[in-house]
């Protein structure tokens, strides 16, 4: 997956976040539905941002970004700061 594709996917998920918030405000979905879906979106976003950062770092180090693979959601969500 190239950088352009990653950014496109990130943008789509951000748009979906906004749509969910609008639907909640309009009473089209419940708070629980919004929360459940937002949780999944946030995990996907974290995973995509992690992959994008690591691909950029690899490129700066002279390594092919295509060699970088996505970490699992579980791994990304439990990084030690």
Coordinates of N, CA and C in Angstrom, one line a residue:
X1 N 0.9 -1.2 0.0 CA 0.0 0.0 0.0 C 0.9 1.2 0.0
X2 N 0.7 2.1 -0.9 CA 1.6 3.3 -1.0 C 1.0 4.4 -0.1
X3 N 1.8 5.5 0.0 CA 1.5 6.6 0.9 C 0.1 7.3 0.5
X4 N -0.1 7.4 -0.8 CA -1.3 8.1 -1.3 C -2.5 7.3 -0.9
X5 N -2.4 6.0 -1.0 CA -3.5 5.1 -0.6 C -3.8 5.2 0.9
X6 N -2.7 5.2 1.6 CA -2.9 5.3 3.1 C -3.6 6.6 3.5
X7 N -3.1 7.7 2.9 CA -3.7 9.0 3.2 C -5.2 9.0 2.8
X8 N -5.5 8.4 1.6 CA -6.9 8.3 1.2 C -7.8 7.5 2.2
X9 N -7.2 6.4 2.7 CA -8.0 5.6 3.6 C -8.2 6.4 4.9
X10 N -7.1 7.1 5.4 CA -7.2 7.9 6.6 C -8.3 8.9 6.4
X11 N -8.3 9.6 5.3 CA -9.3 10.7 5.0 C -10.7 10.1 5.0
X12 N -10.9 8.9 4.5 CA -12.2 8.3 4.4 C -12.7 8.0 5.8
X13 N -11.8 7.5 6.7 CA -12.2 7.2 8.0 C -12.5 8.4 8.8
X14 N -11.8 9.5 8.6 CA -12.1 10.8 9.3 C -13.4 11.3 8.8
X15 N -13.7 11.2 7.6 CA -15.0 11.6 7.0 C -16.2 10.7 7.7
X16 N -15.9 9.4 7.9 CA -16.9 8.6 8.5 C -17.1 9.0 10.0
X17 N -16.0 9.4 10.7 CA -16.2 9.9 12.1 C -17.1 11.1 12.1
X18 N -16.9 12.0 11.2 CA -17.8 13.2 11.1 C -19.2 12.8 10.8
X19 N -19.4 11.9 9.9 CA -20.7 11.5 9.5 C -21.4 10.8 10.7
X20 N -20.7 10.0 11.5 CA -21.3 9.4 12.7 C -21.8 10.5 13.7
X21 N -20.9 11.4 13.9 CA -21.3 12.5 14.9 C -22.5 13.3 14.4
X22 N -22.6 13.5 13.1 CA -23.7 14.2 12.6 C -25.0 13.4 12.7
X23 N -24.9 12.1 12.4 CA -26.0 11.2 12.6 C -26.5 11.1 14.0
X24 N -25.6 11.1 15.0 CA -25.9 11.1 16.4 C -26.7 12.4 16.8
X25 N -26.1 13.5 16.3 CA -26.8 14.8 16.6 C -28.2 14.9 16.0
X26 N -28.4 14.2 14.9 CA -29.7 14.3 14.2 C -30.6 13.2 14.7
X27 N -30.1 12.4 15.7 CA -31.0 11.3 16.3 C -31.1 10.1 15.4
X28 N -30.3 10.0 14.4 CA -30.4 8.8 13.5 C -29.8 7.6 14.0
X29 N -28.8 7.7 15.0 CA -28.2 6.6 15.6 C -28.1 6.8 17.1
X30 N -28.0 5.8 17.9 CA -27.8 6.0 19.3 C -26.4 6.2 19.7
X31 N -26.2 6.7 20.9 CA -24.9 6.9 21.4 C -24.1 5.7 21.4
X32 N -24.7 4.5 21.8 CA -24.0 3.3 21.8 C -23.5 2.9 20.4
X33 N -24.4 3.1 19.4 CA -24.0 2.8 18.0 C -22.8 3.6 17.6
X34 N -22.9 4.9 17.9 CA -21.8 5.8 17.6 C -20.5 5.4 18.3
X35 N -20.6 5.1 19.6 CA -19.4 4.7 20.3 C -18.8 3.4 19.8
X36 N -19.7 2.4 19.5 CA -19.1 1.1 18.9 C -18.4 1.3 17.6
X37 N -19.0 2.1 16.7 CA -18.4 2.3 15.4 C -17.2 3.2 15.5
X38 N -17.2 4.2 16.4 CA -16.1 5.1 16.5 C -14.9 4.3 17.1
X39 N -15.1 3.4 18.0 CA -14.0 2.6 18.6 C -13.3 1.9 17.5
X40 N -14.0 1.3 16.6 CA -13.4 0.6 15.4 C -12.6 1.5 14.5
X41 N -13.2 2.6 14.2 CA -12.6 3.6 13.4 C -11.3 4.1 14.0
X42 N -11.3 4.4 15.3 CA -10.1 4.9 15.9 C -9.0 3.9 15.9
X43 N -9.3 2.6 16.1 CA -8.3 1.6 16.0 C -7.7 1.5 14.6
X44 N -8.6 1.6 13.6 CA -8.1 1.5 12.2 C -7.2 2.7 11.9
X45 N -7.6 3.9 12.4 CA -6.9 5.1 12.1 C -5.5 5.0 12.8
X46 N -5.5 4.5 14.0 CA -4.2 4.3 14.7 C -3.3 3.4 13.9
X47 N -3.8 2.3 13.4 CA -3.0 1.4 12.7 C -2.5 2.0 11.4
X48 N -3.4 2.7 10.7 CA -2.9 3.4 9.4 C -1.9 4.5 9.7
X49 N -2.1 5.3 10.7 CA -1.1 6.3 11.0 C 0.2 5.7 11.4
X50 N 0.2 4.6 12.1 CA 1.4 3.9 12.5 C 2.2 3.4 11.3
X51 N 1.4 2.8 10.4 CA 2.0 2.3 9.1 C 2.6 3.5 8.3
X52 N 1.9 4.6 8.2 CA 2.4 5.7 7.4 C 3.7 6.2 8.0
X53 N 3.7 6.4 9.3 CA 4.9 6.9 10.0 C 6.1 6.0 9.8
X54 N 5.9 4.7 9.9 CA 6.9 3.7 9.8 C 7.4 3.6 8.3
X55 N 6.5 3.8 7.4 CA 6.9 3.8 6.0 C 7.8 5.0 5.7
X56 N 7.4 6.2 6.2 CA 8.2 7.4 6.0 C 9.6 7.3 6.7
X57 N 9.6 6.7 7.8 CA 10.9 6.5 8.5 C 11.8 5.6 7.7
X58 N 11.2 4.5 7.2 CA 12.0 3.6 6.4 C 12.6 4.3 5.2
X59 N 11.8 5.1 4.5 CA 12.2 5.8 3.4 C 13.4 6.8 3.7
X60 N 13.3 7.4 4.8 CA 14.4 8.3 5.3 C 15.7 7.6 5.6
X61 N 15.5 6.3 6.0 CA 16.7 5.5 6.3 C 17.2 4.8 5.1
X62 N 16.6 5.0 3.9 CA 17.1 4.4 2.7 C 16.5 3.0 2.5
X63 N 15.5 2.6 3.2 CA 14.9 1.3 3.1 C 13.6 1.4 2.3
X64 N 13.3 0.5 1.5 CA 12.1 0.5 0.7 C 10.9 0.5 1.6
X65 N 10.0 1.5 1.5 CA 8.8 1.5 2.3 C 7.9 0.3 2.1
X66 N 8.0 -0.3 1.0 CA 7.2 -1.5 0.6 C 7.6 -2.7 1.5
X67 N 8.7 -2.6 2.2 CA 9.2 -3.7 3.1 C 8.5 -3.6 4.4
X68 N 7.9 -2.5 4.7 CA 7.2 -2.2 6.0 C 5.8 -2.8 6.0
X69 N 5.5 -3.6 6.9 CA 4.2 -4.2 7.0 C 3.4 -3.6 8.2
X70 N 2.1 -3.6 8.1 CA 1.3 -3.1 9.1 C 1.4 -4.0 10.4
X71 N 1.4 -3.3 11.5 CA 1.3 -4.0 12.8 C -0.2 -4.3 13.1
X72 N -0.4 -5.3 13.9 CA -1.8 -5.6 14.2 C -2.4 -4.5 15.1
X73 N -3.7 -4.4 15.1 CA -4.4 -3.4 15.9 C -4.0 -3.5 17.3
X74 N -4.0 -4.8 17.8 CA -3.6 -5.0 19.2 C -2.2 -4.5 19.5
X75 N -1.3 -4.7 18.6 CA 0.1 -4.2 18.9 C 0.1 -2.7 18.9
X76 N -0.5 -2.1 17.9 CA -0.5 -0.6 17.8 C -1.2 0.0 19.1
X77 N -2.3 -0.6 19.5 CA -3.1 -0.1 20.6 C -2.4 -0.2 22.0
X78 N -1.4 -1.1 22.0 CA -0.7 -1.4 23.3 C 0.8 -1.0 23.3
X79 N 1.2 -0.1 22.4 CA 2.5 0.4 22.4 C 2.8 1.1 23.8
X80 N 4.0 0.9 24.2 CA 4.4 1.6 25.5 C 4.9 3.0 25.1
X81 N 4.5 4.0 25.8 CA 4.9 5.3 25.4 C 6.2 5.7 26.1

